[in-house]
Coordinates of C-alpha atoms and ligand atoms in Angstrom, one line a residue:
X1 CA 0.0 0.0 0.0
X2 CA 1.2 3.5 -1.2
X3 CA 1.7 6.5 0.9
X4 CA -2.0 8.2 1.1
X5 CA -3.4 11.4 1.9
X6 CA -6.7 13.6 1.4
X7 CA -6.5 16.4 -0.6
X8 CA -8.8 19.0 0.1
X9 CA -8.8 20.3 -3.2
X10 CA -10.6 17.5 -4.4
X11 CA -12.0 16.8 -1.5
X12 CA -10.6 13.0 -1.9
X13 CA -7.8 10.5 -0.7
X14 CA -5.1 10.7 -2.9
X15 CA -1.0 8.6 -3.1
X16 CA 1.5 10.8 -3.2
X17 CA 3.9 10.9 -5.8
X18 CA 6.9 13.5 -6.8
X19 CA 5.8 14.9 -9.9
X20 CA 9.0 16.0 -11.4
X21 CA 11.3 14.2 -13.2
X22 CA 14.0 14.0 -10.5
X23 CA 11.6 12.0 -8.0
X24 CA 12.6 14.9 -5.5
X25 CA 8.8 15.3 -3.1
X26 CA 8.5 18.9 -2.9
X27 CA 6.9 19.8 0.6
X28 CA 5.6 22.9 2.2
X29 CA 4.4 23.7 5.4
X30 CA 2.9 27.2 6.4
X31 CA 4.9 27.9 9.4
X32 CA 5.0 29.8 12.8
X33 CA 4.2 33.3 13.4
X34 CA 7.2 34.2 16.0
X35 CA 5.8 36.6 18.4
X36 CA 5.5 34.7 21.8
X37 CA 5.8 30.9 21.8
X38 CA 3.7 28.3 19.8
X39 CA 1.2 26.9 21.7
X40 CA 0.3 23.3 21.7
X41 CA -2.0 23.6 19.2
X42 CA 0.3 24.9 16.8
X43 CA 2.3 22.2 17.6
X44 CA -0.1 19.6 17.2
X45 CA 0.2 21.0 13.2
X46 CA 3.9 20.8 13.1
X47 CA 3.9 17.1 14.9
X48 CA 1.6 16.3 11.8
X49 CA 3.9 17.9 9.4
X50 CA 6.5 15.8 10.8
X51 CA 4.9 12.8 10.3
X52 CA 4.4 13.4 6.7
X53 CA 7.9 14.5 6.8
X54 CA 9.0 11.1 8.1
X55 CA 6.3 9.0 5.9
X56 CA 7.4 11.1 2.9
X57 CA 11.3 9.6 3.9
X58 CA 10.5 6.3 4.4
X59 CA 8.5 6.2 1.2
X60 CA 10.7 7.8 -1.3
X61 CA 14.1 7.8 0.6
X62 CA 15.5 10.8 2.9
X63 CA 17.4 12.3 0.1
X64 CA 14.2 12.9 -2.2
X65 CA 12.4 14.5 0.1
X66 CA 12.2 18.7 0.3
X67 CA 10.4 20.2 3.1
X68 CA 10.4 24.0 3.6
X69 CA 8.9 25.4 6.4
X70 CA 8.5 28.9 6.5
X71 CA 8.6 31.4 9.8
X72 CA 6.4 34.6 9.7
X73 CA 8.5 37.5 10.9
X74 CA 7.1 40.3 9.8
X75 CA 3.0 40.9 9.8
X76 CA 0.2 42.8 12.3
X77 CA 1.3 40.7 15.4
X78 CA 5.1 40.6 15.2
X79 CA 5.1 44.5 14.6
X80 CA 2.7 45.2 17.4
X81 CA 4.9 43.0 20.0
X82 CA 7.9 44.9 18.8
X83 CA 6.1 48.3 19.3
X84 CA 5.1 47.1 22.6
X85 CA 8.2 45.9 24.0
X86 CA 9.7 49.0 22.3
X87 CA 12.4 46.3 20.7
X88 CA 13.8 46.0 17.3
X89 CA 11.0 43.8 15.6
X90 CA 14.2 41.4 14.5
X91 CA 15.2 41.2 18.3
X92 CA 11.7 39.7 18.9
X93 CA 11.6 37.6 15.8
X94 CA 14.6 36.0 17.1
X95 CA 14.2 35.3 20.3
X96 CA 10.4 33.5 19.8
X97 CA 12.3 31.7 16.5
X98 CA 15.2 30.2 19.1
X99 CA 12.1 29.3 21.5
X100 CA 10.2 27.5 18.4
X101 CA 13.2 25.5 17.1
X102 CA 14.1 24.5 21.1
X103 CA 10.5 23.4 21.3
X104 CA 10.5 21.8 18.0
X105 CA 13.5 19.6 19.2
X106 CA 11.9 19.0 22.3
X107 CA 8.8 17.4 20.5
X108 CA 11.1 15.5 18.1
X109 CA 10.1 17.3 15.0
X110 CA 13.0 16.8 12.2
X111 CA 14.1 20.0 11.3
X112 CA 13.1 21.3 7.9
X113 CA 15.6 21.3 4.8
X114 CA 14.7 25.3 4.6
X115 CA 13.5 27.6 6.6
X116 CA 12.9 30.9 5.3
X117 CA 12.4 34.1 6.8
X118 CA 10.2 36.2 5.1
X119 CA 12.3 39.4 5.8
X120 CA 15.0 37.5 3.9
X121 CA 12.6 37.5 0.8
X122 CA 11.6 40.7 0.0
X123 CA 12.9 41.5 -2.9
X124 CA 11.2 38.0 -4.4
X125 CA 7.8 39.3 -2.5
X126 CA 8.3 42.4 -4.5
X127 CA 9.6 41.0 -7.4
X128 CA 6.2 38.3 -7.4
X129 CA 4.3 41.6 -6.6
X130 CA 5.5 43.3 -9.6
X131 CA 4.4 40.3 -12.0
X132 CA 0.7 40.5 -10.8
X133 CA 0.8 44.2 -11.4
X134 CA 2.3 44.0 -14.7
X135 CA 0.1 41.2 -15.7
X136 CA -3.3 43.2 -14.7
X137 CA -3.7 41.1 -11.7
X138 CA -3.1 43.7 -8.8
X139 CA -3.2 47.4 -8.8
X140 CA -1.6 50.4 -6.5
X141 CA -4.4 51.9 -4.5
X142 CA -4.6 55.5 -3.8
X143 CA -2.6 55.3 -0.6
X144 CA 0.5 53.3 -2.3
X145 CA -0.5 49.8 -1.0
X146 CA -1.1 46.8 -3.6
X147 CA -4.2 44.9 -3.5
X148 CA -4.6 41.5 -5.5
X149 CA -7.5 41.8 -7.6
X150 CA -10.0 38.8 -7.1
X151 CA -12.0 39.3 -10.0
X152 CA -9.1 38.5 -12.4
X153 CA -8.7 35.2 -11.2
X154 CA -11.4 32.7 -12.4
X155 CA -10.3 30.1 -10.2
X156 CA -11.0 32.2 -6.8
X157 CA -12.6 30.0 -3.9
X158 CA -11.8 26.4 -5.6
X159 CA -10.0 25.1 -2.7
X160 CA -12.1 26.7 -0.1
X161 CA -15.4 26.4 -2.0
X162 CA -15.8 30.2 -0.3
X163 CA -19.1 31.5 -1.8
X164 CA -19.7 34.5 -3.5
X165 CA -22.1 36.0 -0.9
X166 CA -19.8 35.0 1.6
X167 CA -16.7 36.9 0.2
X168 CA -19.1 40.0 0.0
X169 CA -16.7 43.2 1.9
X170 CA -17.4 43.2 5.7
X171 CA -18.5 39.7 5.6
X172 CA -16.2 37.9 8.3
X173 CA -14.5 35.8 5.2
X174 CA -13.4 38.9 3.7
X175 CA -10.3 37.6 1.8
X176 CA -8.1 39.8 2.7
X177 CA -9.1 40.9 6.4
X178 CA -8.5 37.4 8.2
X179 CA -5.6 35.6 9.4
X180 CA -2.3 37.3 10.4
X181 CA -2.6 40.7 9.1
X182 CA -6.0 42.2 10.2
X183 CA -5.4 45.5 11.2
X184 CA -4.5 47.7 8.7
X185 CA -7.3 46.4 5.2
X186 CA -8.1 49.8 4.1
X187 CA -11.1 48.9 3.1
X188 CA -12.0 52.3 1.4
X189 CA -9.0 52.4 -0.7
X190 CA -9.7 49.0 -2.6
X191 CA -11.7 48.6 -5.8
X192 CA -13.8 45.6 -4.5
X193 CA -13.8 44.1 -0.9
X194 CA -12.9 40.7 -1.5
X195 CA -9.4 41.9 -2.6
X196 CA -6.4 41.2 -0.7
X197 CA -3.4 42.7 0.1
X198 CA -0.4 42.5 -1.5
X199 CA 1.7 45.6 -0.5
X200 CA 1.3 47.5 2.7
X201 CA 2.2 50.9 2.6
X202 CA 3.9 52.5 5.4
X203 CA 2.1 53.9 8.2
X204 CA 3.6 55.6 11.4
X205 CA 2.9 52.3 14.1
X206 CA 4.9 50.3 11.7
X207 CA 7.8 52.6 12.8
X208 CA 11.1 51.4 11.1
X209 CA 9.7 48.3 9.7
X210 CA 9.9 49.2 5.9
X211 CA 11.6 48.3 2.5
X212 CA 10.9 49.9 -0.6
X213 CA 8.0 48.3 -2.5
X214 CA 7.5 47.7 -6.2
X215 CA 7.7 50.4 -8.8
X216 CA 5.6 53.4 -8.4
X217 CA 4.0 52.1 -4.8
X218 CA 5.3 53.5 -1.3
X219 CA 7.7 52.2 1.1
X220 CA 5.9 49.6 3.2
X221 CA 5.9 45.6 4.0
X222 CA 4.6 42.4 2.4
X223 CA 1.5 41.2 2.9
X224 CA 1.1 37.8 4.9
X225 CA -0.1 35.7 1.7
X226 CA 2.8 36.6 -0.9
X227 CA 5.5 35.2 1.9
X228 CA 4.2 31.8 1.2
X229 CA 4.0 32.6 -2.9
X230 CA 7.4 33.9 -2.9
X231 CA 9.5 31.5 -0.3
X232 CA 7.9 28.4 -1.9
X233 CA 8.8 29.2 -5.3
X234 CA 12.6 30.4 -4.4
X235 CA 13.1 27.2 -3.1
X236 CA 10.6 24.1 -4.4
X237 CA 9.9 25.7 -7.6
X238 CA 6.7 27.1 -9.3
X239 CA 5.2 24.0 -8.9
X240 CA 5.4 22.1 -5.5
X241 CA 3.9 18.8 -4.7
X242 CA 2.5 19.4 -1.2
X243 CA 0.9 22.1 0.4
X244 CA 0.0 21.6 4.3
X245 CA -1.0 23.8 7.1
X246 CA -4.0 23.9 9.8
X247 CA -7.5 23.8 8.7
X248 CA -7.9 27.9 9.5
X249 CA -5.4 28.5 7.0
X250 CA -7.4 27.3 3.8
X251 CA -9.3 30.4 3.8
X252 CA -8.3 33.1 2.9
X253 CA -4.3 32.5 3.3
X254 CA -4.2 29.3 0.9
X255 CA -6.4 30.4 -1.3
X256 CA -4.8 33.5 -1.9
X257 CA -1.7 32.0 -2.5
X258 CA -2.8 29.6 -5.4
X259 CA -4.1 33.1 -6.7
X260 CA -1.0 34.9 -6.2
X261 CA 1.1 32.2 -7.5
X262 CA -1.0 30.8 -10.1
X263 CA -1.7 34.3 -12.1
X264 CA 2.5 34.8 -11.8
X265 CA 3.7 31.5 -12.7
X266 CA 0.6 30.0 -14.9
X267 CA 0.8 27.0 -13.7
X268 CA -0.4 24.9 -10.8
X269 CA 1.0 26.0 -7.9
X270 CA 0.1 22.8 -5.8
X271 CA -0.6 18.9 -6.6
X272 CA -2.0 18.5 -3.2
X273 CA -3.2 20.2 -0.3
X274 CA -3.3 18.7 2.9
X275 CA -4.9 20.6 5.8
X276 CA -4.9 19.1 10.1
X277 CA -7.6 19.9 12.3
X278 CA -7.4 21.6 15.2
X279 CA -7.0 21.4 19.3
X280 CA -9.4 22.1 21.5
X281 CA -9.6 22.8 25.0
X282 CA -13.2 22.4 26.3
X283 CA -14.5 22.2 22.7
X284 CA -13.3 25.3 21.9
X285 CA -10.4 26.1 19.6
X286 CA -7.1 26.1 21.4
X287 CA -6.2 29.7 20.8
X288 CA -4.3 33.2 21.9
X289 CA -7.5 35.0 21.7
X290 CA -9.3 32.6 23.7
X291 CA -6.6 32.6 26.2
X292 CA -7.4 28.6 26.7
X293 CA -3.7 27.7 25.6
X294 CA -0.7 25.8 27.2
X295 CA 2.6 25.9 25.9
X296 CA 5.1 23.2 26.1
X297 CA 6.9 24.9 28.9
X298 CA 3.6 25.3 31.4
X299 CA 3.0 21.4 30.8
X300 CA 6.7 20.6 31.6
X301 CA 6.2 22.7 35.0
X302 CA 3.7 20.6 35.5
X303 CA 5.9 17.9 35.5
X304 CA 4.9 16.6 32.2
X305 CA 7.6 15.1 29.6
X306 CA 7.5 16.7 25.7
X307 CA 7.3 13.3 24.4
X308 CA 4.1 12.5 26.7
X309 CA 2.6 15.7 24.5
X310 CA 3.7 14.6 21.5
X311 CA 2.1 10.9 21.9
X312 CA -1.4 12.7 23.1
X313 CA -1.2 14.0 19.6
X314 CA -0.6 11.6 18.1
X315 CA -3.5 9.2 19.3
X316 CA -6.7 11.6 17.6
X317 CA -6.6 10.9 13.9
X318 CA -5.3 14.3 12.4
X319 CA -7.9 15.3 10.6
X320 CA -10.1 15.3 13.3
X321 CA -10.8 18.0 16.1
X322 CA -8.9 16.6 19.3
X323 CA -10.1 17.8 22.7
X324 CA -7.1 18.1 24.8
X325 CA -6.8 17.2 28.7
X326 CA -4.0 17.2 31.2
X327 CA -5.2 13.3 31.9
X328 CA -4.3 12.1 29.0
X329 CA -1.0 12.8 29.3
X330 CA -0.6 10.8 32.3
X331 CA -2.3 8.1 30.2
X332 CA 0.4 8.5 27.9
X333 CA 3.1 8.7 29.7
X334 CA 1.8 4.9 30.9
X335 CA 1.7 3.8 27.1
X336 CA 5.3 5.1 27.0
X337 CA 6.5 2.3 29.5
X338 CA 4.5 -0.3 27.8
X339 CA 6.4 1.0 24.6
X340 CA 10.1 1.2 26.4
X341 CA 9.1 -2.4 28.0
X342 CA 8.5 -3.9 25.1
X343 CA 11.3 -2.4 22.8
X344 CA 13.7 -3.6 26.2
X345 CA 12.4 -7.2 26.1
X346 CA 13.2 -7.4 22.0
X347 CA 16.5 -5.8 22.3
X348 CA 18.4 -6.8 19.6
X349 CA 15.3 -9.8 18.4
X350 CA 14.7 -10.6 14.4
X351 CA 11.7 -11.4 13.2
X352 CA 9.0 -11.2 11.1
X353 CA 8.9 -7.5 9.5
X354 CA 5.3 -8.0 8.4
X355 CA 3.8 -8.5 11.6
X356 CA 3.8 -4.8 12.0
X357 CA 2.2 -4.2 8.2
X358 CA -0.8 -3.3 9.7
X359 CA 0.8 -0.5 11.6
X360 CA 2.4 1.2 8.4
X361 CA -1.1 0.3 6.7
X362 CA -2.6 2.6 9.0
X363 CA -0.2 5.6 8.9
X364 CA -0.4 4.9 5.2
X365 CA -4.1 5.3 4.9
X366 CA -4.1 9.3 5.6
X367 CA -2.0 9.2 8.8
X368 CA -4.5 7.3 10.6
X369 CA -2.3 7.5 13.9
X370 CA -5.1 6.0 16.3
X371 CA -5.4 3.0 14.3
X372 CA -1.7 2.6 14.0
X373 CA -1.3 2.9 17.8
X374 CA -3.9 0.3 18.2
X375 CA -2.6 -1.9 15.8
X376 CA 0.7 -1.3 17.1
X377 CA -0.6 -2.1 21.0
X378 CA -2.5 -5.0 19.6
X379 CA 0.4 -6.6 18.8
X380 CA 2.3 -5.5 21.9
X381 CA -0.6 -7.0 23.8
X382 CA 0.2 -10.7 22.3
X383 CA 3.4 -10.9 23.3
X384 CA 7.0 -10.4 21.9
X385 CA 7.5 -13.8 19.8
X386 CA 8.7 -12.9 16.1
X387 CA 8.4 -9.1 17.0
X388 CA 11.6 -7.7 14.6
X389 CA 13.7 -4.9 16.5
X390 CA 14.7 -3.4 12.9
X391 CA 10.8 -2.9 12.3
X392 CA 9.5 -2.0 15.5
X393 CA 12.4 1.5 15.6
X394 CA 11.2 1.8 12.1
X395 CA 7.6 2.8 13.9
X396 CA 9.2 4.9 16.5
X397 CA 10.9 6.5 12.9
X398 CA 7.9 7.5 11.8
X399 CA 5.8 8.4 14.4
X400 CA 8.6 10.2 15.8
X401 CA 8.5 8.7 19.6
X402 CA 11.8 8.6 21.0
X403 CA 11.6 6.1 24.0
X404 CA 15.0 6.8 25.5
X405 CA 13.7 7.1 29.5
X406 CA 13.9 10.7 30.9
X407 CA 17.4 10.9 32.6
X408 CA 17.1 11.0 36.0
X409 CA 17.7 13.9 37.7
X410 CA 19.6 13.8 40.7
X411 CA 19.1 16.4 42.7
X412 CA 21.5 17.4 45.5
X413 CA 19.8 18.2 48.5
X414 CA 22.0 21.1 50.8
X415 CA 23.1 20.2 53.8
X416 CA 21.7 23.3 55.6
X417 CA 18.1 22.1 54.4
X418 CA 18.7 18.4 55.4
X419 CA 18.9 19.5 58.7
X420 CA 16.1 22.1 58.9
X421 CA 13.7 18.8 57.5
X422 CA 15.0 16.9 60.6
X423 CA 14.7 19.4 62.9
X424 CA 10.8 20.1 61.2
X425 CA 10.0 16.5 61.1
X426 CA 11.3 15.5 64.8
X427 CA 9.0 19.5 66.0
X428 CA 6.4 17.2 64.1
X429 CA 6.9 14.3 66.2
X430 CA 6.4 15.8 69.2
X431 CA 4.0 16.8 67.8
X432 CA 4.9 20.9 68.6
X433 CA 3.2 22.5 65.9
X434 CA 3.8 25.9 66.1
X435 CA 7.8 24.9 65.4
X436 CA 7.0 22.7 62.8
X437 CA 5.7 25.6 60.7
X438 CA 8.2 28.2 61.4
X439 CA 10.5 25.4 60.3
X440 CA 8.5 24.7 57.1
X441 CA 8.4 28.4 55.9
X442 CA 12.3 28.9 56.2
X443 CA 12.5 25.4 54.2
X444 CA 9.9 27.4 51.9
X445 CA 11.9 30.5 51.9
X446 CA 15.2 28.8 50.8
X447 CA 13.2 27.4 48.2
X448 CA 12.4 23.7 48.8
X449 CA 9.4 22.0 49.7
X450 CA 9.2 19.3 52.3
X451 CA 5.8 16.6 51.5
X452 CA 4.9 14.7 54.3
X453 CA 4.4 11.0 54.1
X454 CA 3.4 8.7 56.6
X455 CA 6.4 7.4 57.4
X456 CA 9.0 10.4 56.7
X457 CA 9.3 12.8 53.9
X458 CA 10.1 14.0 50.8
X459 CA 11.9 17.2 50.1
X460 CA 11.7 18.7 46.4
X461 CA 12.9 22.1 45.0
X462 CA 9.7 24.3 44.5
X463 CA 8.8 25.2 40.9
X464 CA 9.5 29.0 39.8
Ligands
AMP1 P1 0.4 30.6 13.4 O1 1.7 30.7 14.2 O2 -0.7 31.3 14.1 O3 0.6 31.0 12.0 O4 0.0 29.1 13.4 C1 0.9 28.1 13.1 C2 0.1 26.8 12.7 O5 -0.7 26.3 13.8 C3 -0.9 27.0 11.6 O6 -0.7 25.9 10.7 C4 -2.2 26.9 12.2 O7 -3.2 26.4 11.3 C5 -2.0 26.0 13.4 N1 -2.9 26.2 14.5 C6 -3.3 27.3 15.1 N2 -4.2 27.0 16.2 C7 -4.3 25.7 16.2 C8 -5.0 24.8 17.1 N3 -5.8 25.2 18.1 N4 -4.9 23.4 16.8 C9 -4.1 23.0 15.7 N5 -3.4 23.8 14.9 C10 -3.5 25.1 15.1
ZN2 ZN1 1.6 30.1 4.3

């Protein structure tokens, strides 16, 4: 069985094969805005990509596979922080970009073959920019900016299936007012509502965040859309073979983009389109806005390992809303010794490869990662007999679970606060409370915490 995913331009499960003559997969993944840190939600999109990134490898080989991943440094949110903070926007750009990558290692993700920058790719933004306007496909408004014209592109709302009353201006799926840049759609100055921007002229709260813009426009920034137009093309080509992001980017930002990049390059821009769903906290969408997020570092305060997150992912089926709850991870971190058990008691074991078939079957069938888990504990569950080593890492490989255990840490306790604990535990013997707490808040103080068991205690450092 063939590598298989759904497209949701045709709205139908389809292999995936490199179209070019080189058999080189050509891969793109909308990537992070890097303004604060990803949430888990966001991550549960990259964990995805990953998994197609590691399907894509053991399908066609590591060396024919091209992912690009792009990071969002410049838009609405990233200039706002910066203005904020009263920081160089590239200061904050950075620092949230070093956060990503650590979280990204954290999680196991394989890093990308490219990762471009969108400030690094202005002049191909304003180069793609210039095409569209030469070609009649986007005009200079009166206050320098560049919109894309809608209307000039037949194929408009194919991959989204947007409808026309729906793309009226002011409607909520206003092409060009959703998504990363919202602030700044000057409605008034475009020639129809649905059009999106290309160009965005200068104005005084972007501060020094400018380049010069195509001929005859003002100095100003990109638009969010043509990043993805631009970057993909510098480095897959005009012509990529897969398109992935979350299912909130398929309207407007993808659809612009096969409008931007189709009316420059006349050709298709993407084979396939692959879009995750999201997570949710309490049915709702795991979001900033919301405020109902967790990051990777409030669940690892909480004592909670990154690969423990990563497995909760990876048991809903991707394409399918996922509630998320702090109890699952402890579930998981359970199915995570079961795992390191059984990969202990094979150690170096042959077998049969194709008892796990119908693991890769699953994965396989558009990364069906709850069947493959089952099928995978299924196995697990009737014992180790013929279970092949070589195979069962290959799983890990592609699910991306690294089972090494945790280290251990030790942690040295000071002497000073061994002997406060004894003096607090024998005031608690004699039951002398008063002494006992005076005891516990200098143990609190110097930044330890003493748990009481029935027989003795424990003493931890406190969490920041
Ligand atoms: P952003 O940094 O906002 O551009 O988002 C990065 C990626 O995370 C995009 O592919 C989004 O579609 C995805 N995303 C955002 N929120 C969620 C969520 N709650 N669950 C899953 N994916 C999400
Ligand atoms: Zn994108």
């Amino acid at each position: 069985m063939a590598l298989q995913l759904h497209d949701s331009l045709s709205r139908s499960l389809r292999p995936v094969t490199p179209s070019q003559d080189d058999g080189v997969y050509r891969f793109y993944n909308c990537g992070p805005t890097v303004y604060a840190a990803a949430h888990i939600g966001n991550f549960r999109s990259f964990v995805v990509n990953d998994i197609i990134r590691r399907m894509l490898e053991l399908e066609f080989g590591a060396d024919k596979v091209r992912h690009v991943r792009n990071l969002t440094d410049v838009d609405d949110k990233t200039i706002r922080r910066a203005r904020e903070e009263k920081r160089p926007l590239t200061e904050v750009t950075q620092e949230w970009t070093a956060k990503f990558h650590a979280d990204c290692a954290a999680l196991n993700c394989l890093i990308p073959h490219v990762e471009p920058a969108a400030t690094d790719h202005i002049p191909e933004q304003v180069n793609m920019i210039q095409v569209l306007m030469d070609k009649g496909n986007a005009y200079r408004a009166a206050d320098g900016s560049v919109y894309f014209k809608v209307s000039s592109f037949d194929n408009y709302g194919r991959l989204s299936r947007v409808k026309e009353r729906e793309l009226k201006a002011g409607s909520a799926l206003e092409a060009g007012n959703t998504g990363k840049d919202t602030s700044s759609v000057d409605a008034d100055e475009k020639e129809d509502g649905t059009d999106f921007a290309l160009w965005k002229a200068w104005k005084p709260e972007d501060g020094d965040v400018k380049w010069d813009g195509p001929k005859g426009t003002f100095e100003g920034r990109p638009g969010w859309h043509i990043e993805c137009s631009a970057m993909s093309k510098k480095h897959l080509g005009a012509t990529i073979d897969l398109h992935t992001g979350g299912v909130d980017l398929l309207f407007p930002h993808h659809e612009n983009e096969i409008a931007q990049s189709e009316c420059c390059n006349d050709t298709e821009f993407a084979h396939h389109w692959y879009h995750s769903e999201h997570l949710l906290v309490d049915g709702k969408k795991m979001s900033k806005s919301l405020g109902n997020l967790y990051t990777l570092d409030q669940l690892k305060e909480m004592g909670h390992s990154p690969v423990a997150l990563r497995y909760v992912l990876l048991a809903g089926h991707p394409r399918k809303q996922l509630n998320f709850m702090l109890s699952s991870l402890t579930a998981a971190e359970k199915a995570l010794q079961t795992l390191r058990g059984f990969r202990a008691a094979i150690a170096n074991q042959t077998g049969d490869p194709a008892k796990f078939d119908g693991v890769f079957d699953a994965l396989r069938d558009d990364l069906n990662t709850p069947a493959a888990l089952g099928a995978l504990f299924g196995i697990i569950n009737r014992g180790t007999g013929d279970a092949d080593a070589a195979t069962f890492d290959r799983i890990m490989f592609a699910i991306g679970l690294d089972l090494t255990p945790p280290a251990e840490t030790i942690i040295e306790i000071p002497a000073d606060i061994t002997a406060l604990a004894e003096k607090r535990w024998a005031a608690k013997q004699a039951k002398d409370w008063p002494a006992a707490d005076v005891l516990r808040a200098e143990i609190i103080t110097a930044g330890w915490t003493m748990k009481d068991r029935k027989d003795g205690y424990d003493l931890e450092p406190s969490r920041q």
